[in-house]
Amino acid sequence: MNLSLVIPVYNIEQYITPMFNSLLDQSDPHFEVIIVDDGSTDNTYNVIEKILSRNPALFCKVIRTENHGVSAARNRGLAEATGNYVLFVDGDDYVSADLVSTLHSYTQDEQPEIICWGYNHVSEGRETLLSCTSDFSDVTGSEALARIFVNKSLRIWTGSIAYKREFLLLHGLGYTERCVNGEDQEFIYKALSRAARVISIPDILSFYLQRNSSISNSYNVNKFDVVDAFKRVDEYFKTYPFAELDTISPLLMNRELIENYFFNLKTCLNGTEGVSIQELLRDINHTYPKLNQEMDELIRRYRGDNRRLTLYIRTFLISPLLYHRFISVERGLSRFKRNLLKGNGTRKESRI
């Protein structure tokens, strides 16, 4: 078996069918599917069973567990996988019909530890919102990390990267369980730091569904778990040092940490009407007692070249309330532009 697709699912009965359709459309049948139902309480399991009963040729194992979170589900799927390579993809996303055949063409003889590819952010109506592609490269994991952090020429998402299974087992790599946000970046960065060879291809082979109900679009203080996730990555880097460590570690623990902090502030505030930034900061203090103080000290030392982030920092340091008002105006302008584009009958595609 060339590829194992590990797919955790939880209460996505309305979203699982496109994933299965994309698997049934594969031009290369040499893959297995491992569904880990993480304690769904809706009709997800029955929908899966119905699809599988109509498509007995699909090599698929379904594992039902109690609800322990997506990381535990991915770890369970990895333990059950038998393919040469493993891809972790969520059940509400989907893949290109050429995914398996394309990966096979690059891994049959080359056998890199990691292979990654382009992907699209898509709406529930399958409209492309953002395309993330990179030029072809064949580099070390250390060089791939430099492309992510220094050159910003490589974007990787959980569903756009496959790992040689033996490589993951050799280094004991797994997802940090009960981490709500940042566990995927943690896993990717750790794996890249240990990889001798990483192939990146420009083909768009995965599609990342942007749901309004997802954690990234809601008020969920636990998404600040990403701070501890980045701290674990930095500790891992220093335990297993690599060529670009001295350059990447400061970027990870400064620019990247600050960007994620403000991103999560913004999505929490934009995701819930009527919640003030003072309430949000109090909730953060309650869940992570030292986090706001640590971030305040960090952002005061920021000297990066990200103009928007610099503006966020300046307004926030003047007054968190001013920052809240600023991003509210920013959101209103964004909505106006989207409506204007719809009114003109056009669609704007962003591209990295």
Tab-separated table of C-alpha atoms in Angstrom, residues 4-179:
chain	number	residue	atom	x	y	z
A	4	SER	CA	-2.584	5.859	4.092
A	5	LEU	CA	-5.073	8.686	4.496
A	6	VAL	CA	-5.876	9.219	8.174
A	7	ILE	CA	-9.167	11.091	8.489
A	8	PRO	CA	-10.478	12.120	11.937
A	9	VAL	CA	-14.181	12.992	11.967
A	10	TYR	CA	-16.453	14.545	14.552
A	11	ASN	CA	-20.056	15.614	13.924
A	12	ILE	CA	-19.647	16.434	10.238
A	13	GLU	CA	-22.553	14.500	8.728
A	14	GLN	CA	-23.253	17.427	6.368
A	15	TYR	CA	-19.652	17.725	5.158
A	16	ILE	CA	-18.213	14.197	4.853
A	17	THR	CA	-19.613	13.275	1.405
A	18	PRO	CA	-17.286	15.501	-0.716
A	19	MET	CA	-14.253	13.876	0.916
A	20	PHE	CA	-15.506	10.399	0.046
A	21	ASN	CA	-16.376	11.476	-3.486
A	22	SER	CA	-12.827	12.744	-3.960
A	23	LEU	CA	-11.442	9.415	-2.711
A	24	LEU	CA	-13.723	7.405	-4.976
A	25	ASP	CA	-12.542	9.509	-7.935
A	26	GLN	CA	-8.847	8.674	-7.432
A	27	SER	CA	-7.088	7.584	-10.604
A	28	ASP	CA	-4.691	5.363	-8.611
A	29	PRO	CA	-6.328	2.769	-6.307
A	30	HIS	CA	-3.214	2.029	-4.235
A	31	PHE	CA	-4.246	3.698	-1.001
A	32	GLU	CA	-6.051	2.937	2.219
A	33	VAL	CA	-8.402	5.117	4.234
A	34	ILE	CA	-8.518	5.098	8.025
A	35	ILE	CA	-11.508	6.938	9.445
A	36	VAL	CA	-11.346	7.676	13.157
A	37	ASP	CA	-14.776	8.718	14.418
A	38	ASP	CA	-13.909	10.741	17.509
A	39	GLY	CA	-17.140	10.159	19.437
A	40	SER	CA	-19.558	11.796	17.006
A	41	THR	CA	-23.022	12.374	18.459
A	42	ASP	CA	-24.763	13.157	15.177
A	43	ASN	CA	-25.333	10.970	12.120
A	44	THR	CA	-21.712	11.002	10.896
A	45	TYR	CA	-21.053	7.303	11.444
A	46	ASN	CA	-24.273	6.234	9.676
A	47	VAL	CA	-23.485	8.464	6.683
A	48	ILE	CA	-20.033	6.872	6.425
A	49	GLU	CA	-21.450	3.360	6.688
A	50	LYS	CA	-23.998	4.083	3.978
A	51	ILE	CA	-21.319	5.411	1.611
A	52	LEU	CA	-19.060	2.418	2.253
A	53	SER	CA	-21.902	-0.073	1.740
A	54	ARG	CA	-22.431	1.382	-1.734
A	55	ASN	CA	-18.692	1.348	-2.505
A	56	PRO	CA	-17.234	-1.932	-1.191
A	57	ALA	CA	-14.114	-1.603	-3.376
A	58	LEU	CA	-12.870	1.348	-1.307
A	59	PHE	CA	-10.238	0.051	1.121
A	60	CYS	CA	-11.431	1.773	4.284
A	61	LYS	CA	-11.237	0.999	7.980
A	62	VAL	CA	-13.551	2.824	10.389
A	63	ILE	CA	-12.546	3.131	14.033
A	64	ARG	CA	-14.990	4.481	16.608
A	65	THR	CA	-13.619	5.980	19.800
A	66	GLU	CA	-14.771	8.150	22.662
A	67	ASN	CA	-14.217	11.854	22.150
A	68	HIS	CA	-10.566	12.628	22.928
A	69	GLY	CA	-9.893	15.341	20.344
A	70	VAL	CA	-8.449	15.502	16.853
A	71	SER	CA	-4.845	14.885	17.941
A	72	ALA	CA	-5.716	11.620	19.670
A	73	ALA	CA	-7.712	10.573	16.603
A	74	ARG	CA	-4.770	11.282	14.314
A	75	ASN	CA	-2.408	9.368	16.569
A	76	ARG	CA	-4.779	6.401	16.582
A	77	GLY	CA	-4.984	6.509	12.801
A	78	LEU	CA	-1.195	6.620	12.498
A	79	ALA	CA	-0.936	3.537	14.723
A	80	GLU	CA	-3.318	1.679	12.391
A	81	ALA	CA	-1.730	2.860	9.121
A	82	THR	CA	0.150	0.413	6.882
A	83	GLY	CA	1.019	2.621	3.885
A	84	ASN	CA	4.514	3.719	2.973
A	85	TYR	CA	3.356	7.321	3.388
A	86	VAL	CA	0.775	8.874	5.692
A	87	LEU	CA	-1.418	11.896	5.001
A	88	PHE	CA	-3.582	13.475	7.706
A	89	VAL	CA	-6.637	15.221	6.289
A	90	ASP	CA	-9.846	16.325	7.986
A	91	GLY	CA	-13.157	14.841	6.979
A	92	ASP	CA	-14.719	18.111	5.848
A	93	ASP	CA	-11.906	18.788	3.379
A	94	TYR	CA	-11.274	16.959	0.104
A	95	VAL	CA	-8.496	16.115	-2.339
A	96	SER	CA	-7.744	16.154	-6.046
A	97	ALA	CA	-8.526	13.059	-8.115
A	98	ASP	CA	-4.812	12.961	-8.976
A	99	LEU	CA	-3.552	13.056	-5.385
A	100	VAL	CA	-2.546	9.400	-5.004
A	101	SER	CA	-1.107	9.017	-8.517
A	102	THR	CA	0.900	12.255	-8.246
A	103	LEU	CA	2.369	11.363	-4.862
A	104	HIS	CA	3.180	7.878	-6.108
A	105	SER	CA	5.124	9.308	-9.053
A	106	TYR	CA	7.353	11.301	-6.684
A	107	THR	CA	7.783	8.691	-3.962
A	108	GLN	CA	8.046	5.402	-5.854
A	109	ASP	CA	11.790	5.761	-6.445
A	110	GLU	CA	12.844	8.922	-4.599
A	111	GLN	CA	11.528	8.003	-1.130
A	112	PRO	CA	11.828	11.446	0.541
A	113	GLU	CA	10.876	11.588	4.211
A	114	ILE	CA	8.350	14.310	3.433
A	115	ILE	CA	6.486	15.507	0.347
A	116	CYS	CA	4.244	18.585	0.256
A	117	TRP	CA	2.145	20.316	-2.400
A	118	GLY	CA	-0.160	23.222	-3.170
A	119	TYR	CA	-3.666	23.652	-1.783
A	120	ASN	CA	-6.681	25.916	-2.049
A	121	HIS	CA	-8.827	27.468	0.655
A	122	VAL	CA	-12.399	26.971	-0.546
A	123	SER	CA	-15.834	28.110	0.561
A	124	GLU	CA	-18.720	25.772	1.261
A	125	GLY	CA	-19.821	26.499	-2.305
A	126	ARG	CA	-16.386	25.315	-3.551
A	127	GLU	CA	-15.338	28.821	-4.533
A	128	THR	CA	-11.567	29.333	-4.355
A	129	LEU	CA	-10.778	31.894	-1.671
A	130	LEU	CA	-6.999	31.561	-1.615
A	131	SER	CA	-4.434	29.509	-3.509
A	132	CYS	CA	-1.236	28.467	-1.742
A	133	THR	CA	1.419	27.144	-4.101
A	134	SER	CA	5.199	26.997	-4.131
A	135	ASP	CA	7.796	26.297	-6.776
A	136	PHE	CA	9.245	22.807	-7.033
A	137	SER	CA	12.072	22.183	-4.571
A	138	ASP	CA	14.085	19.240	-3.324
A	139	VAL	CA	15.761	20.341	-0.088
A	140	THR	CA	16.576	19.296	3.454
A	141	GLY	CA	14.032	19.763	6.215
A	142	SER	CA	16.182	22.546	7.625
A	143	GLU	CA	16.087	24.362	4.297
A	144	ALA	CA	12.320	23.837	4.077
A	145	LEU	CA	11.911	25.501	7.485
A	146	ALA	CA	13.993	28.423	6.241
A	147	ARG	CA	11.659	28.736	3.251
A	148	ILE	CA	8.702	28.876	5.650
A	149	PHE	CA	10.115	31.277	8.246
A	150	VAL	CA	12.766	33.326	6.455
A	151	ASN	CA	11.843	33.501	2.764
A	152	LYS	CA	8.109	32.871	3.282
A	153	SER	CA	8.158	31.011	-0.026
A	154	LEU	CA	6.617	27.789	1.293
A	155	ARG	CA	3.164	27.291	2.796
A	156	ILE	CA	2.208	23.948	4.318
A	157	TRP	CA	-1.121	22.908	5.798
A	158	THR	CA	-1.967	19.656	7.586
A	159	GLY	CA	-3.721	18.309	4.503
A	160	SER	CA	-0.956	19.265	2.059
A	161	ILE	CA	1.917	17.197	3.437
A	162	ALA	CA	2.611	13.452	3.550
A	163	TYR	CA	5.217	11.713	5.684
A	164	LYS	CA	7.093	8.493	5.227
A	165	ARG	CA	5.527	6.306	7.897
A	166	GLU	CA	8.819	4.704	8.958
A	167	PHE	CA	10.275	8.193	9.425
A	168	LEU	CA	7.497	9.185	11.854
A	169	LEU	CA	7.860	5.956	13.819
A	170	LEU	CA	11.656	6.200	13.903
A	171	HIS	CA	11.549	9.625	15.547
A	172	GLY	CA	8.502	8.942	17.709
A	173	LEU	CA	6.573	11.825	16.149
A	174	GLY	CA	2.946	12.232	17.134
A	175	TYR	CA	0.360	14.938	17.771
A	176	THR	CA	0.142	16.578	21.200
A	177	GLU	CA	-3.203	15.461	22.567
A	178	ARG	CA	-5.708	17.876	24.102
A	179	CYS	CA	-4.029	20.793	22.355
